[in-house]
Amino acid sequence: SAVISQKPSRDICQRGTSLTIQCQVDSQVTMMFWYRQQPGQSLTLIATANQGSEATYESGFVIDKFPISRPNLTFSTLTVSNMSPEDSSIYLCSVADTAKNIQYFGAGTRLSVL
Amino acid sequence: GESVGLHLPTLSVQEGDNSIINCAYSNSASDYFIWYKQESGKGPQFIIDIRSNMDKRQGQRVTVLLNKTVKHLSLQIAATQPGDSAVYFCAENSSPPSGGSYIPTFGRGTSLIVHP
C-alpha cells in the first residue's frame, strides 16, 4: 500500500484568496488524483494528474479554478483559487495501485471559506 | 448518466449485531466493485472488492455480495464493533482503455453508527 501525506490538514480562508494543498506519496506513481468531498456527500473527481503532462479535468472543473502541479512522481499540488464559501469542502489526494485496482487516499484537507 | 447510489444514508446498529449496507449501481458494464470505509477525519480506506464474475467474497468479518441481475451490491459486517462506525462507500469500476487506470465512481455513502 501507499502512504500519502497531505498538507495542510485543515484551513480557514477568506473569500477571494487561494490555497495550495500539497500531496506527498512514499513511492513513485504515474497517476495521482484529486477529489472533492462536500459535507455529507460522496467523492467527486476533480482531475487526474500525470507527471510530465497537463492534468485532465472532469466536467465542471477547470484549470483556472483548480490549477494542479505534478513536478515529479511522488508529489502534486492542488490550488483552490479565488475561493468562495461554496469551495468549503474536503479535498482528497489519491493514488492508484494499478495491479490491484485499488485507490489509496490521503487524510484530506478540510477547507472552510468565510 | 450512469450512477452508483446507496439505499440508506444512515444505519444504526447495536454492538454485536450484523450490519448490512446496500448499494445499487446502474452501469451494466461495470466489472469491478470496491467497498471503502471512511472514518471521521480520515480518507477512504479499502475494505474488500469483488469482480463481476463472482457473486460473493468473504474477508475478515466482512462479506460482499453481488447480484448482477438487479445490479445490487451489499456489504455485510459480522459482529459489528464500535470501531466499525464510519461512512461506507461502494465504488464501481469499468474496464479502462488500454493502458489506462481504473477510476472508480463512488456512491453516496452510508453512515454506520454502532451503539455500545
PDB file of C-alpha atoms in Angstrom:
ATOM      1  CA  SER A   1       0.000   0.000   0.000  1.00  0.00           C
ATOM      2  CA  ALA A   2       0.977   3.613  -0.464  1.00  0.00           C
ATOM      3  CA  VAL A   3       1.331   6.170   2.323  1.00  0.00           C
ATOM      4  CA  ILE A   4       0.010   9.577   1.362  1.00  0.00           C
ATOM      5  CA  SER A   5       0.609  12.775   3.295  1.00  0.00           C
ATOM      6  CA  GLN A   6      -1.478  15.862   2.710  1.00  0.00           C
ATOM      7  CA  LYS A   7      -0.810  19.351   3.954  1.00  0.00           C
ATOM      8  CA  PRO A   8      -2.449  21.327   5.404  1.00  0.00           C
ATOM      9  CA  SER A   9      -4.878  19.044   7.201  1.00  0.00           C
ATOM     10  CA  ARG A  10      -7.312  21.922   7.581  1.00  0.00           C
ATOM     11  CA  ASP A  11      -7.517  25.628   6.954  1.00  0.00           C
ATOM     12  CA  ILE A  12      -9.888  28.536   7.293  1.00  0.00           C
ATOM     13  CA  CYS A  13      -9.562  31.060   4.491  1.00  0.00           C
ATOM     14  CA  GLN A  14     -11.054  34.346   3.447  1.00  0.00           C
ATOM     15  CA  ARG A  15     -13.029  34.551   0.252  1.00  0.00           C
ATOM     16  CA  GLY A  16     -11.061  35.736  -2.744  1.00  0.00           C
ATOM     17  CA  THR A  17      -7.824  34.159  -1.556  1.00  0.00           C
ATOM     18  CA  SER A  18      -6.159  30.971  -2.823  1.00  0.00           C
ATOM     19  CA  LEU A  19      -4.934  27.875  -1.016  1.00  0.00           C
ATOM     20  CA  THR A  20      -2.411  25.341  -2.265  1.00  0.00           C
ATOM     21  CA  ILE A  21      -2.723  21.791  -0.975  1.00  0.00           C
ATOM     22  CA  GLN A  22       0.272  19.500  -1.084  1.00  0.00           C
ATOM     23  CA  CYS A  23       0.253  15.746  -1.555  1.00  0.00           C
ATOM     24  CA  GLN A  24       3.326  13.587  -0.973  1.00  0.00           C
ATOM     25  CA  VAL A  25       3.460   9.849  -1.711  1.00  0.00           C
ATOM     26  CA  ASP A  26       6.048   7.442  -0.309  1.00  0.00           C
ATOM     27  CA  SER A  27       6.560   5.723  -3.663  1.00  0.00           C
ATOM     28  CA  GLN A  28       6.696   6.706  -7.312  1.00  0.00           C
ATOM     29  CA  VAL A  29       3.324   6.638  -9.023  1.00  0.00           C
ATOM     30  CA  THR A  30       2.265   7.511 -12.526  1.00  0.00           C
ATOM     31  CA  MET A  31      -1.166   8.895 -11.787  1.00  0.00           C
ATOM     32  CA  MET A  32      -2.391  10.952  -8.866  1.00  0.00           C
ATOM     33  CA  PHE A  33      -5.982  12.010  -8.368  1.00  0.00           C
ATOM     34  CA  TRP A  34      -7.655  14.947  -6.666  1.00  0.00           C
ATOM     35  CA  TYR A  35     -11.150  14.602  -5.254  1.00  0.00           C
ATOM     36  CA  ARG A  36     -13.602  16.926  -3.571  1.00  0.00           C
ATOM     37  CA  GLN A  37     -15.931  15.701  -0.858  1.00  0.00           C
ATOM     38  CA  GLN A  38     -18.581  18.193   0.154  1.00  0.00           C
ATOM     39  CA  PRO A  39     -20.144  17.867   3.609  1.00  0.00           C
ATOM     40  CA  GLY A  40     -22.189  14.693   3.875  1.00  0.00           C
ATOM     41  CA  GLN A  41     -21.548  13.820   0.263  1.00  0.00           C
ATOM     42  CA  SER A  42     -19.576  11.334  -1.741  1.00  0.00           C
ATOM     43  CA  LEU A  43     -16.298  11.842  -3.555  1.00  0.00           C
ATOM     44  CA  THR A  44     -16.220  13.759  -6.816  1.00  0.00           C
ATOM     45  CA  LEU A  45     -13.162  13.519  -9.021  1.00  0.00           C
ATOM     46  CA  ILE A  46     -11.685  16.913  -9.846  1.00  0.00           C
ATOM     47  CA  ALA A  47      -8.776  15.887 -12.036  1.00  0.00           C
ATOM     48  CA  THR A  48      -6.145  13.298 -12.795  1.00  0.00           C
ATOM     49  CA  ALA A  49      -2.547  14.456 -12.584  1.00  0.00           C
ATOM     50  CA  ASN A  50       0.106  12.730 -14.652  1.00  0.00           C
ATOM     51  CA  GLN A  51       3.743  13.545 -14.291  1.00  0.00           C
ATOM     52  CA  GLY A  52       5.061  15.387 -17.323  1.00  0.00           C
ATOM     53  CA  SER A  53       1.732  16.358 -18.826  1.00  0.00           C
ATOM     54  CA  GLU A  54      -1.236  18.601 -18.230  1.00  0.00           C
ATOM     55  CA  ALA A  55      -3.793  17.424 -15.717  1.00  0.00           C
ATOM     56  CA  THR A  56      -7.045  16.030 -17.064  1.00  0.00           C
ATOM     57  CA  TYR A  57     -10.072  17.766 -15.555  1.00  0.00           C
ATOM     58  CA  GLU A  58     -13.527  16.311 -15.074  1.00  0.00           C
ATOM     59  CA  SER A  59     -16.667  18.032 -16.232  1.00  0.00           C
ATOM     60  CA  GLY A  60     -17.410  21.042 -14.061  1.00  0.00           C
ATOM     61  CA  PHE A  61     -13.816  21.651 -13.017  1.00  0.00           C
ATOM     62  CA  VAL A  62     -11.421  23.984 -14.824  1.00  0.00           C
ATOM     63  CA  ILE A  63      -7.730  24.638 -14.649  1.00  0.00           C
ATOM     64  CA  ASP A  64      -8.107  28.333 -13.829  1.00  0.00           C
ATOM     65  CA  LYS A  65     -10.026  27.481 -10.674  1.00  0.00           C
ATOM     66  CA  PHE A  66      -8.086  24.349  -9.678  1.00  0.00           C
ATOM     67  CA  PRO A  67      -4.566  24.530 -11.089  1.00  0.00           C
ATOM     68  CA  ILE A  68      -2.556  21.381 -10.468  1.00  0.00           C
ATOM     69  CA  SER A  69       1.165  20.782 -10.473  1.00  0.00           C
ATOM     70  CA  ARG A  70       2.905  17.433 -10.807  1.00  0.00           C
ATOM     71  CA  PRO A  71       6.630  18.133 -10.762  1.00  0.00           C
ATOM     72  CA  ASN A  72       7.726  14.537 -10.070  1.00  0.00           C
ATOM     73  CA  LEU A  73       6.424  11.016  -9.472  1.00  0.00           C
ATOM     74  CA  THR A  74       5.907  11.457  -5.715  1.00  0.00           C
ATOM     75  CA  PHE A  75       4.388  14.912  -5.365  1.00  0.00           C
ATOM     76  CA  SER A  76       1.449  17.003  -6.533  1.00  0.00           C
ATOM     77  CA  THR A  77      -0.299  20.196  -5.539  1.00  0.00           C
ATOM     78  CA  LEU A  78      -3.849  21.401  -5.994  1.00  0.00           C
ATOM     79  CA  THR A  79      -4.635  25.099  -5.716  1.00  0.00           C
ATOM     80  CA  VAL A  80      -8.130  26.306  -4.962  1.00  0.00           C
ATOM     81  CA  SER A  81      -8.180  29.769  -6.491  1.00  0.00           C
ATOM     82  CA  ASN A  82     -10.273  32.829  -5.746  1.00  0.00           C
ATOM     83  CA  MET A  83     -12.157  30.944  -3.082  1.00  0.00           C
ATOM     84  CA  SER A  84     -15.800  31.401  -2.185  1.00  0.00           C
ATOM     85  CA  PRO A  85     -17.824  29.770   0.616  1.00  0.00           C
ATOM     86  CA  GLU A  86     -19.037  27.215  -1.929  1.00  0.00           C
ATOM     87  CA  ASP A  87     -15.495  25.855  -2.064  1.00  0.00           C
ATOM     88  CA  SER A  88     -15.733  24.766   1.568  1.00  0.00           C
ATOM     89  CA  SER A  89     -15.124  21.064   1.354  1.00  0.00           C
ATOM     90  CA  ILE A  90     -12.703  18.242   1.985  1.00  0.00           C
ATOM     91  CA  TYR A  91     -10.079  17.872  -0.722  1.00  0.00           C
ATOM     92  CA  LEU A  92      -8.507  14.435  -1.052  1.00  0.00           C
ATOM     93  CA  CYS A  93      -5.466  13.228  -2.885  1.00  0.00           C
ATOM     94  CA  SER A  94      -5.227   9.624  -4.001  1.00  0.00           C
ATOM     95  CA  VAL A  95      -3.040   7.264  -5.978  1.00  0.00           C
ATOM     96  CA  ALA A  96      -3.979   4.072  -7.746  1.00  0.00           C
ATOM     97  CA  ASP A  97      -2.473   0.638  -7.341  1.00  0.00           C
ATOM     98  CA  THR A  98      -2.974  -0.373 -10.943  1.00  0.00           C
ATOM     99  CA  ALA A  99      -2.144  -4.005 -10.230  1.00  0.00           C
ATOM    100  CA  LYS A 100      -4.910  -4.279  -7.652  1.00  0.00           C
ATOM    101  CA  ASN A 101      -7.200  -1.537  -8.976  1.00  0.00           C
ATOM    102  CA  ILE A 102      -7.363  -0.006  -5.517  1.00  0.00           C
ATOM    103  CA  GLN A 103      -7.056   3.648  -4.654  1.00  0.00           C
ATOM    104  CA  TYR A 104      -5.185   4.869  -1.603  1.00  0.00           C
ATOM    105  CA  PHE A 105      -6.208   8.183  -0.106  1.00  0.00           C
ATOM    106  CA  GLY A 106      -4.624  10.863   1.972  1.00  0.00           C
ATOM    107  CA  ALA A 107      -6.401  12.035   5.113  1.00  0.00           C
ATOM    108  CA  GLY A 108      -7.745  15.057   3.268  1.00  0.00           C
ATOM    109  CA  THR A 109      -7.627  18.815   3.673  1.00  0.00           C
ATOM    110  CA  ARG A 110     -10.640  20.336   5.385  1.00  0.00           C
ATOM    111  CA  LEU A 111     -11.197  23.758   3.905  1.00  0.00           C
ATOM    112  CA  SER A 112     -13.579  26.358   5.266  1.00  0.00           C
ATOM    113  CA  VAL A 113     -14.043  29.604   3.336  1.00  0.00           C
ATOM    114  CA  LEU A 114     -15.526  32.562   5.166  1.00  0.00           C
TER     115      LEU A 114
ATOM    116  CA  GLY B   1     -25.537   9.273 -16.981  1.00  0.00           C
ATOM    117  CA  GLU B   2     -24.637   6.098 -15.180  1.00  0.00           C
ATOM    118  CA  SER B   3     -24.523   6.330 -11.416  1.00  0.00           C
ATOM    119  CA  VAL B   4     -23.911   4.430  -8.255  1.00  0.00           C
ATOM    120  CA  GLY B   5     -26.178   5.003  -5.303  1.00  0.00           C
ATOM    121  CA  LEU B   6     -26.988   3.746  -1.850  1.00  0.00           C
ATOM    122  CA  HIS B   7     -30.385   2.870  -0.403  1.00  0.00           C
ATOM    123  CA  LEU B   8     -29.830   4.061   3.195  1.00  0.00           C
ATOM    124  CA  PRO B   9     -27.870   7.124   4.217  1.00  0.00           C
ATOM    125  CA  THR B  10     -27.677   6.127   7.908  1.00  0.00           C
ATOM    126  CA  LEU B  11     -27.680   2.756   9.621  1.00  0.00           C
ATOM    127  CA  SER B  12     -27.727   2.393  13.408  1.00  0.00           C
ATOM    128  CA  VAL B  13     -26.974  -0.969  14.995  1.00  0.00           C
ATOM    129  CA  GLN B  14     -26.150  -2.382  18.394  1.00  0.00           C
ATOM    130  CA  GLU B  15     -22.688  -3.694  19.094  1.00  0.00           C
ATOM    131  CA  GLY B  16     -22.536  -7.395  18.262  1.00  0.00           C
ATOM    132  CA  ASP B  17     -25.282  -7.246  15.655  1.00  0.00           C
ATOM    133  CA  ASN B  18     -24.660  -7.929  11.996  1.00  0.00           C
ATOM    134  CA  SER B  19     -24.803  -4.926   9.654  1.00  0.00           C
ATOM    135  CA  ILE B  20     -25.854  -4.881   6.040  1.00  0.00           C
ATOM    136  CA  ILE B  21     -25.096  -1.901   3.845  1.00  0.00           C
ATOM    137  CA  ASN B  22     -26.643  -1.819   0.386  1.00  0.00           C
ATOM    138  CA  CYS B  23     -25.650  -0.254  -2.882  1.00  0.00           C
ATOM    139  CA  ALA B  24     -27.374  -0.053  -6.256  1.00  0.00           C
ATOM    140  CA  TYR B  25     -25.455   0.525  -9.445  1.00  0.00           C
ATOM    141  CA  SER B  26     -26.720   1.240 -12.916  1.00  0.00           C
ATOM    142  CA  ASN B  27     -23.736   0.735 -15.221  1.00  0.00           C
ATOM    143  CA  SER B  28     -24.110  -2.788 -16.544  1.00  0.00           C
ATOM    144  CA  ALA B  29     -20.586  -2.554 -17.975  1.00  0.00           C
ATOM    145  CA  SER B  30     -19.058  -2.285 -14.505  1.00  0.00           C
ATOM    146  CA  ASP B  31     -16.890  -5.306 -13.841  1.00  0.00           C
ATOM    147  CA  TYR B  32     -15.231  -4.486 -10.572  1.00  0.00           C
ATOM    148  CA  PHE B  33     -16.630  -3.196  -7.306  1.00  0.00           C
ATOM    149  CA  ILE B  34     -14.975  -1.958  -4.150  1.00  0.00           C
ATOM    150  CA  TRP B  35     -16.142  -1.044  -0.682  1.00  0.00           C
ATOM    151  CA  TYR B  36     -14.323   1.734   1.137  1.00  0.00           C
ATOM    152  CA  LYS B  37     -14.567   2.764   4.785  1.00  0.00           C
ATOM    153  CA  GLN B  38     -14.070   6.372   5.789  1.00  0.00           C
ATOM    154  CA  GLU B  39     -13.596   7.103   9.458  1.00  0.00           C
ATOM    155  CA  SER B  40     -14.042  10.596  10.787  1.00  0.00           C
ATOM    156  CA  GLY B  41     -11.115  12.812   9.848  1.00  0.00           C
ATOM    157  CA  LYS B  42      -9.563  10.266   7.519  1.00  0.00           C
ATOM    158  CA  GLY B  43      -9.561   9.410   3.861  1.00  0.00           C
ATOM    159  CA  PRO B  44     -11.412   6.374   2.490  1.00  0.00           C
ATOM    160  CA  GLN B  45      -9.735   3.037   3.082  1.00  0.00           C
ATOM    161  CA  PHE B  46     -10.122  -0.120   1.018  1.00  0.00           C
ATOM    162  CA  ILE B  47     -12.131  -2.869   2.707  1.00  0.00           C
ATOM    163  CA  ILE B  48     -12.959  -5.510   0.140  1.00  0.00           C
ATOM    164  CA  ASP B  49     -13.532  -5.886  -3.571  1.00  0.00           C
ATOM    165  CA  ILE B  50     -15.354  -8.211  -5.904  1.00  0.00           C
ATOM    166  CA  ARG B  51     -15.226  -8.856  -9.612  1.00  0.00           C
ATOM    167  CA  SER B  52     -18.306  -9.248 -11.733  1.00  0.00           C
ATOM    168  CA  ASN B  53     -17.598 -12.928 -12.358  1.00  0.00           C
ATOM    169  CA  MET B  54     -18.217 -13.606  -8.659  1.00  0.00           C
ATOM    170  CA  ASP B  55     -21.331 -13.269  -6.547  1.00  0.00           C
ATOM    171  CA  LYS B  56     -19.772 -13.486  -3.101  1.00  0.00           C
ATOM    172  CA  ARG B  57     -16.463 -12.745  -1.489  1.00  0.00           C
ATOM    173  CA  GLN B  58     -15.523 -13.006   2.154  1.00  0.00           C
ATOM    174  CA  GLY B  59     -12.943 -11.195   4.189  1.00  0.00           C
ATOM    175  CA  GLN B  60     -12.308 -10.884   7.869  1.00  0.00           C
ATOM    176  CA  ARG B  61     -15.774 -10.221   9.366  1.00  0.00           C
ATOM    177  CA  VAL B  62     -16.923  -8.729   6.070  1.00  0.00           C
ATOM    178  CA  THR B  63     -18.702 -10.266   3.129  1.00  0.00           C
ATOM    179  CA  VAL B  64     -19.601  -8.618  -0.150  1.00  0.00           C
ATOM    180  CA  LEU B  65     -22.483  -9.939  -2.209  1.00  0.00           C
ATOM    181  CA  LEU B  66     -23.052  -9.039  -5.835  1.00  0.00           C
ATOM    182  CA  ASN B  67     -26.327  -9.555  -7.650  1.00  0.00           C
ATOM    183  CA  LYS B  68     -25.776  -8.611 -11.262  1.00  0.00           C
ATOM    184  CA  THR B  69     -29.358  -9.406 -12.226  1.00  0.00           C
ATOM    185  CA  VAL B  70     -30.691  -6.497 -10.190  1.00  0.00           C
ATOM    186  CA  LYS B  71     -27.424  -4.507 -10.139  1.00  0.00           C
ATOM    187  CA  HIS B  72     -27.147  -4.668  -6.384  1.00  0.00           C
ATOM    188  CA  LEU B  73     -24.157  -4.828  -4.095  1.00  0.00           C
ATOM    189  CA  SER B  74     -24.121  -5.316  -0.342  1.00  0.00           C
ATOM    190  CA  LEU B  75     -21.558  -5.264   2.425  1.00  0.00           C
ATOM    191  CA  GLN B  76     -22.205  -7.437   5.429  1.00  0.00           C
ATOM    192  CA  ILE B  77     -20.290  -6.836   8.628  1.00  0.00           C
ATOM    193  CA  ALA B  78     -20.482  -9.588  11.206  1.00  0.00           C
ATOM    194  CA  ALA B  79     -20.487  -8.869  14.943  1.00  0.00           C
ATOM    195  CA  THR B  80     -20.330  -5.131  14.419  1.00  0.00           C
ATOM    196  CA  GLN B  81     -17.999  -3.271  16.760  1.00  0.00           C
ATOM    197  CA  PRO B  82     -17.841   0.411  17.757  1.00  0.00           C
ATOM    198  CA  GLY B  83     -14.701   0.685  15.642  1.00  0.00           C
ATOM    199  CA  ASP B  84     -16.811  -0.110  12.605  1.00  0.00           C
ATOM    200  CA  SER B  85     -18.587   3.234  12.956  1.00  0.00           C
ATOM    201  CA  ALA B  86     -17.762   5.100   9.763  1.00  0.00           C
ATOM    202  CA  VAL B  87     -19.138   6.066   6.375  1.00  0.00           C
ATOM    203  CA  TYR B  88     -19.071   3.240   3.863  1.00  0.00           C
ATOM    204  CA  PHE B  89     -18.859   3.875   0.140  1.00  0.00           C
ATOM    205  CA  CYS B  90     -19.326   1.467  -2.693  1.00  0.00           C
ATOM    206  CA  ALA B  91     -17.445   2.219  -5.879  1.00  0.00           C
ATOM    207  CA  GLU B  92     -17.788   0.736  -9.324  1.00  0.00           C
ATOM    208  CA  ASN B  93     -15.150   0.433 -11.985  1.00  0.00           C
ATOM    209  CA  SER B  94     -15.405  -0.486 -15.603  1.00  0.00           C
ATOM    210  CA  SER B  95     -12.503  -1.735 -17.636  1.00  0.00           C
ATOM    211  CA  PRO B  96     -10.200   1.141 -18.534  1.00  0.00           C
ATOM    212  CA  PRO B  97      -8.931   1.907 -22.015  1.00  0.00           C
ATOM    213  CA  SER B  98      -5.791   0.066 -22.961  1.00  0.00           C
ATOM    214  CA  GLY B  99      -3.002   1.269 -20.721  1.00  0.00           C
ATOM    215  CA  GLY B 100      -5.382   3.240 -18.571  1.00  0.00           C
ATOM    216  CA  SER B 101      -6.129   3.038 -14.888  1.00  0.00           C
ATOM    217  CA  TYR B 102      -9.385   2.249 -13.166  1.00  0.00           C
ATOM    218  CA  ILE B 103     -11.031   5.422 -11.952  1.00  0.00           C
ATOM    219  CA  PRO B 104     -13.906   4.456  -9.708  1.00  0.00           C
ATOM    220  CA  THR B 105     -17.307   6.074  -9.495  1.00  0.00           C
ATOM    221  CA  PHE B 106     -18.276   6.446  -5.853  1.00  0.00           C
ATOM    222  CA  GLY B 107     -21.726   6.035  -4.419  1.00  0.00           C
ATOM    223  CA  ARG B 108     -23.206   8.492  -1.943  1.00  0.00           C
ATOM    224  CA  GLY B 109     -22.171   6.654   1.213  1.00  0.00           C
ATOM    225  CA  THR B 110     -23.897   5.155   4.238  1.00  0.00           C
ATOM    226  CA  SER B 111     -23.097   6.279   7.742  1.00  0.00           C
ATOM    227  CA  LEU B 112     -22.898   3.282  10.084  1.00  0.00           C
ATOM    228  CA  ILE B 113     -23.389   4.078  13.758  1.00  0.00           C
ATOM    229  CA  VAL B 114     -22.638   1.328  16.242  1.00  0.00           C
ATOM    230  CA  HIS B 115     -24.107   1.726  19.706  1.00  0.00           C
ATOM    231  CA  PRO B 116     -22.290   0.011  22.595  1.00  0.00           C
TER     232      PRO B 116
END
